[in-house]
Amino acid sequence: MHSSDSARPEAADASPLCPRCADTGVCTVAHSPVPGVWQVRQCARCLYMWRTTEPARRTRREDYPVQFRLTEHDIATATEVPAVPPLRAR
């Protein structure tokens, strides 16, 4: 096993920090069908979701692209979250 492989599960299980807004209110919302393979996490503040097996640029705050990071101010002053349009009839 490579050292990076052994570090990956520890990072996934550590007290998670939201990669997008740096909030600590992150919860696990799903687990892989095969136990211990991955988890889906969601931030309670900005609602960002990610799978723990995604690359670091999606799962770690320090690697998340700066242009897509959110602050408390960004979230508080957001104009509106777009609504999901209704499904079209077939």
PDB file of C-alpha atoms in Angstrom:
ATOM      1  CA  MET A   1       0.000   0.000   0.000  1.00  0.00           C
ATOM      2  CA  HIS A   2       1.356   3.446  -0.918  1.00  0.00           C
ATOM      3  CA  SER A   3       1.675   6.082   1.764  1.00  0.00           C
ATOM      4  CA  SER A   4      -0.826   8.283  -0.090  1.00  0.00           C
ATOM      5  CA  ASP A   5      -3.314   5.388  -0.061  1.00  0.00           C
ATOM      6  CA  SER A   6      -3.043   4.953   3.683  1.00  0.00           C
ATOM      7  CA  ALA A   7      -3.433   8.698   4.287  1.00  0.00           C
ATOM      8  CA  ARG A   8      -6.626   8.974   2.241  1.00  0.00           C
ATOM      9  CA  PRO A   9      -9.047   7.214   4.658  1.00  0.00           C
ATOM     10  CA  GLU A  10      -7.695   9.161   7.619  1.00  0.00           C
ATOM     11  CA  ALA A  11      -8.329  12.444   5.827  1.00  0.00           C
ATOM     12  CA  ALA A  12     -11.854  11.283   4.972  1.00  0.00           C
ATOM     13  CA  ASP A  13     -12.569  10.337   8.583  1.00  0.00           C
ATOM     14  CA  ALA A  14     -10.992  13.381  10.234  1.00  0.00           C
ATOM     15  CA  SER A  15     -13.269  16.154  11.423  1.00  0.00           C
ATOM     16  CA  PRO A  16     -14.242  17.409   7.981  1.00  0.00           C
ATOM     17  CA  LEU A  17     -14.090  21.016   6.922  1.00  0.00           C
ATOM     18  CA  CYS A  18     -16.189  22.133   3.970  1.00  0.00           C
ATOM     19  CA  PRO A  19     -13.894  22.625   0.970  1.00  0.00           C
ATOM     20  CA  ARG A  20     -16.057  25.456  -0.384  1.00  0.00           C
ATOM     21  CA  CYS A  21     -16.923  27.588   2.676  1.00  0.00           C
ATOM     22  CA  ALA A  22     -14.647  26.215   5.459  1.00  0.00           C
ATOM     23  CA  ASP A  23     -17.591  25.494   7.784  1.00  0.00           C
ATOM     24  CA  THR A  24     -17.298  22.636  10.270  1.00  0.00           C
ATOM     25  CA  GLY A  25     -20.977  21.673   9.983  1.00  0.00           C
ATOM     26  CA  VAL A  26     -20.340  18.745   7.657  1.00  0.00           C
ATOM     27  CA  CYS A  27     -22.302  15.517   7.889  1.00  0.00           C
ATOM     28  CA  THR A  28     -22.181  12.185   6.108  1.00  0.00           C
ATOM     29  CA  VAL A  29     -25.332  11.641   4.042  1.00  0.00           C
ATOM     30  CA  ALA A  30     -24.520   8.338   2.306  1.00  0.00           C
ATOM     31  CA  HIS A  31     -22.124   5.395   2.424  1.00  0.00           C
ATOM     32  CA  SER A  32     -20.903   3.194  -0.406  1.00  0.00           C
ATOM     33  CA  PRO A  33     -22.685  -0.132  -0.928  1.00  0.00           C
ATOM     34  CA  VAL A  34     -19.355  -1.801  -0.152  1.00  0.00           C
ATOM     35  CA  PRO A  35     -18.538  -0.733   3.415  1.00  0.00           C
ATOM     36  CA  GLY A  36     -15.630   1.657   3.851  1.00  0.00           C
ATOM     37  CA  VAL A  37     -15.081   2.522   0.180  1.00  0.00           C
ATOM     38  CA  TRP A  38     -16.525   6.056   0.122  1.00  0.00           C
ATOM     39  CA  GLN A  39     -18.933   8.434   1.828  1.00  0.00           C
ATOM     40  CA  VAL A  40     -20.955  11.369   0.531  1.00  0.00           C
ATOM     41  CA  ARG A  41     -20.640  14.449   2.704  1.00  0.00           C
ATOM     42  CA  GLN A  42     -22.649  17.681   2.753  1.00  0.00           C
ATOM     43  CA  CYS A  43     -22.003  21.075   4.266  1.00  0.00           C
ATOM     44  CA  ALA A  44     -24.893  22.397   6.362  1.00  0.00           C
ATOM     45  CA  ARG A  45     -24.057  26.041   5.558  1.00  0.00           C
ATOM     46  CA  CYS A  46     -23.429  26.159   1.783  1.00  0.00           C
ATOM     47  CA  LEU A  47     -24.963  22.756   0.874  1.00  0.00           C
ATOM     48  CA  TYR A  48     -21.876  21.653  -1.098  1.00  0.00           C
ATOM     49  CA  MET A  49     -21.735  17.844  -1.473  1.00  0.00           C
ATOM     50  CA  TRP A  50     -18.798  15.615  -2.307  1.00  0.00           C
ATOM     51  CA  ARG A  51     -17.738  11.996  -2.295  1.00  0.00           C
ATOM     52  CA  THR A  52     -14.648  11.264  -0.189  1.00  0.00           C
ATOM     53  CA  THR A  53     -12.939   9.551  -3.141  1.00  0.00           C
ATOM     54  CA  GLU A  54     -12.981  12.689  -5.309  1.00  0.00           C
ATOM     55  CA  PRO A  55      -9.689  14.490  -5.976  1.00  0.00           C
ATOM     56  CA  ALA A  56      -8.238  16.863  -3.380  1.00  0.00           C
ATOM     57  CA  ARG A  57      -9.367  19.906  -5.410  1.00  0.00           C
ATOM     58  CA  ARG A  58     -12.944  18.861  -4.539  1.00  0.00           C
ATOM     59  CA  THR A  59     -12.475  17.502  -1.004  1.00  0.00           C
ATOM     60  CA  ARG A  60      -9.812  19.599   0.760  1.00  0.00           C
ATOM     61  CA  ARG A  61     -10.177  23.302   1.564  1.00  0.00           C
ATOM     62  CA  GLU A  62      -6.510  24.078   0.926  1.00  0.00           C
ATOM     63  CA  ASP A  63      -6.744  22.537  -2.576  1.00  0.00           C
ATOM     64  CA  TYR A  64     -10.228  23.838  -3.491  1.00  0.00           C
ATOM     65  CA  PRO A  65      -9.986  26.488  -6.286  1.00  0.00           C
ATOM     66  CA  VAL A  66      -9.854  29.973  -4.745  1.00  0.00           C
ATOM     67  CA  GLN A  67     -12.239  31.431  -7.339  1.00  0.00           C
ATOM     68  CA  PHE A  68     -14.993  29.039  -6.190  1.00  0.00           C
ATOM     69  CA  ARG A  69     -14.569  29.422  -2.424  1.00  0.00           C
ATOM     70  CA  LEU A  70     -17.364  31.086  -0.456  1.00  0.00           C
ATOM     71  CA  THR A  71     -17.229  33.216   2.661  1.00  0.00           C
ATOM     72  CA  GLU A  72     -19.955  33.781   5.246  1.00  0.00           C
ATOM     73  CA  HIS A  73     -20.541  37.169   3.616  1.00  0.00           C
ATOM     74  CA  ASP A  74     -20.927  35.589   0.144  1.00  0.00           C
ATOM     75  CA  ILE A  75     -23.567  33.211   1.474  1.00  0.00           C
ATOM     76  CA  ALA A  76     -25.418  35.846   3.536  1.00  0.00           C
ATOM     77  CA  THR A  77     -25.625  38.272   0.624  1.00  0.00           C
ATOM     78  CA  ALA A  78     -26.447  35.782  -2.128  1.00  0.00           C
ATOM     79  CA  THR A  79     -29.455  37.063  -4.019  1.00  0.00           C
ATOM     80  CA  GLU A  80     -31.286  33.781  -4.465  1.00  0.00           C
ATOM     81  CA  VAL A  81     -30.667  30.098  -4.944  1.00  0.00           C
ATOM     82  CA  PRO A  82     -32.117  29.243  -8.369  1.00  0.00           C
ATOM     83  CA  ALA A  83     -35.155  26.993  -8.250  1.00  0.00           C
ATOM     84  CA  VAL A  84     -35.046  23.658 -10.041  1.00  0.00           C
ATOM     85  CA  PRO A  85     -37.508  23.880 -12.925  1.00  0.00           C
ATOM     86  CA  PRO A  86     -40.357  21.352 -13.084  1.00  0.00           C
ATOM     87  CA  LEU A  87     -39.884  18.281 -15.236  1.00  0.00           C
ATOM     88  CA  ARG A  88     -41.219  18.504 -18.740  1.00  0.00           C
ATOM     89  CA  ALA A  89     -44.044  16.152 -19.686  1.00  0.00           C
ATOM     90  CA  ARG A  90     -43.043  13.491 -22.173  1.00  0.00           C
TER      91      ARG A  90
END
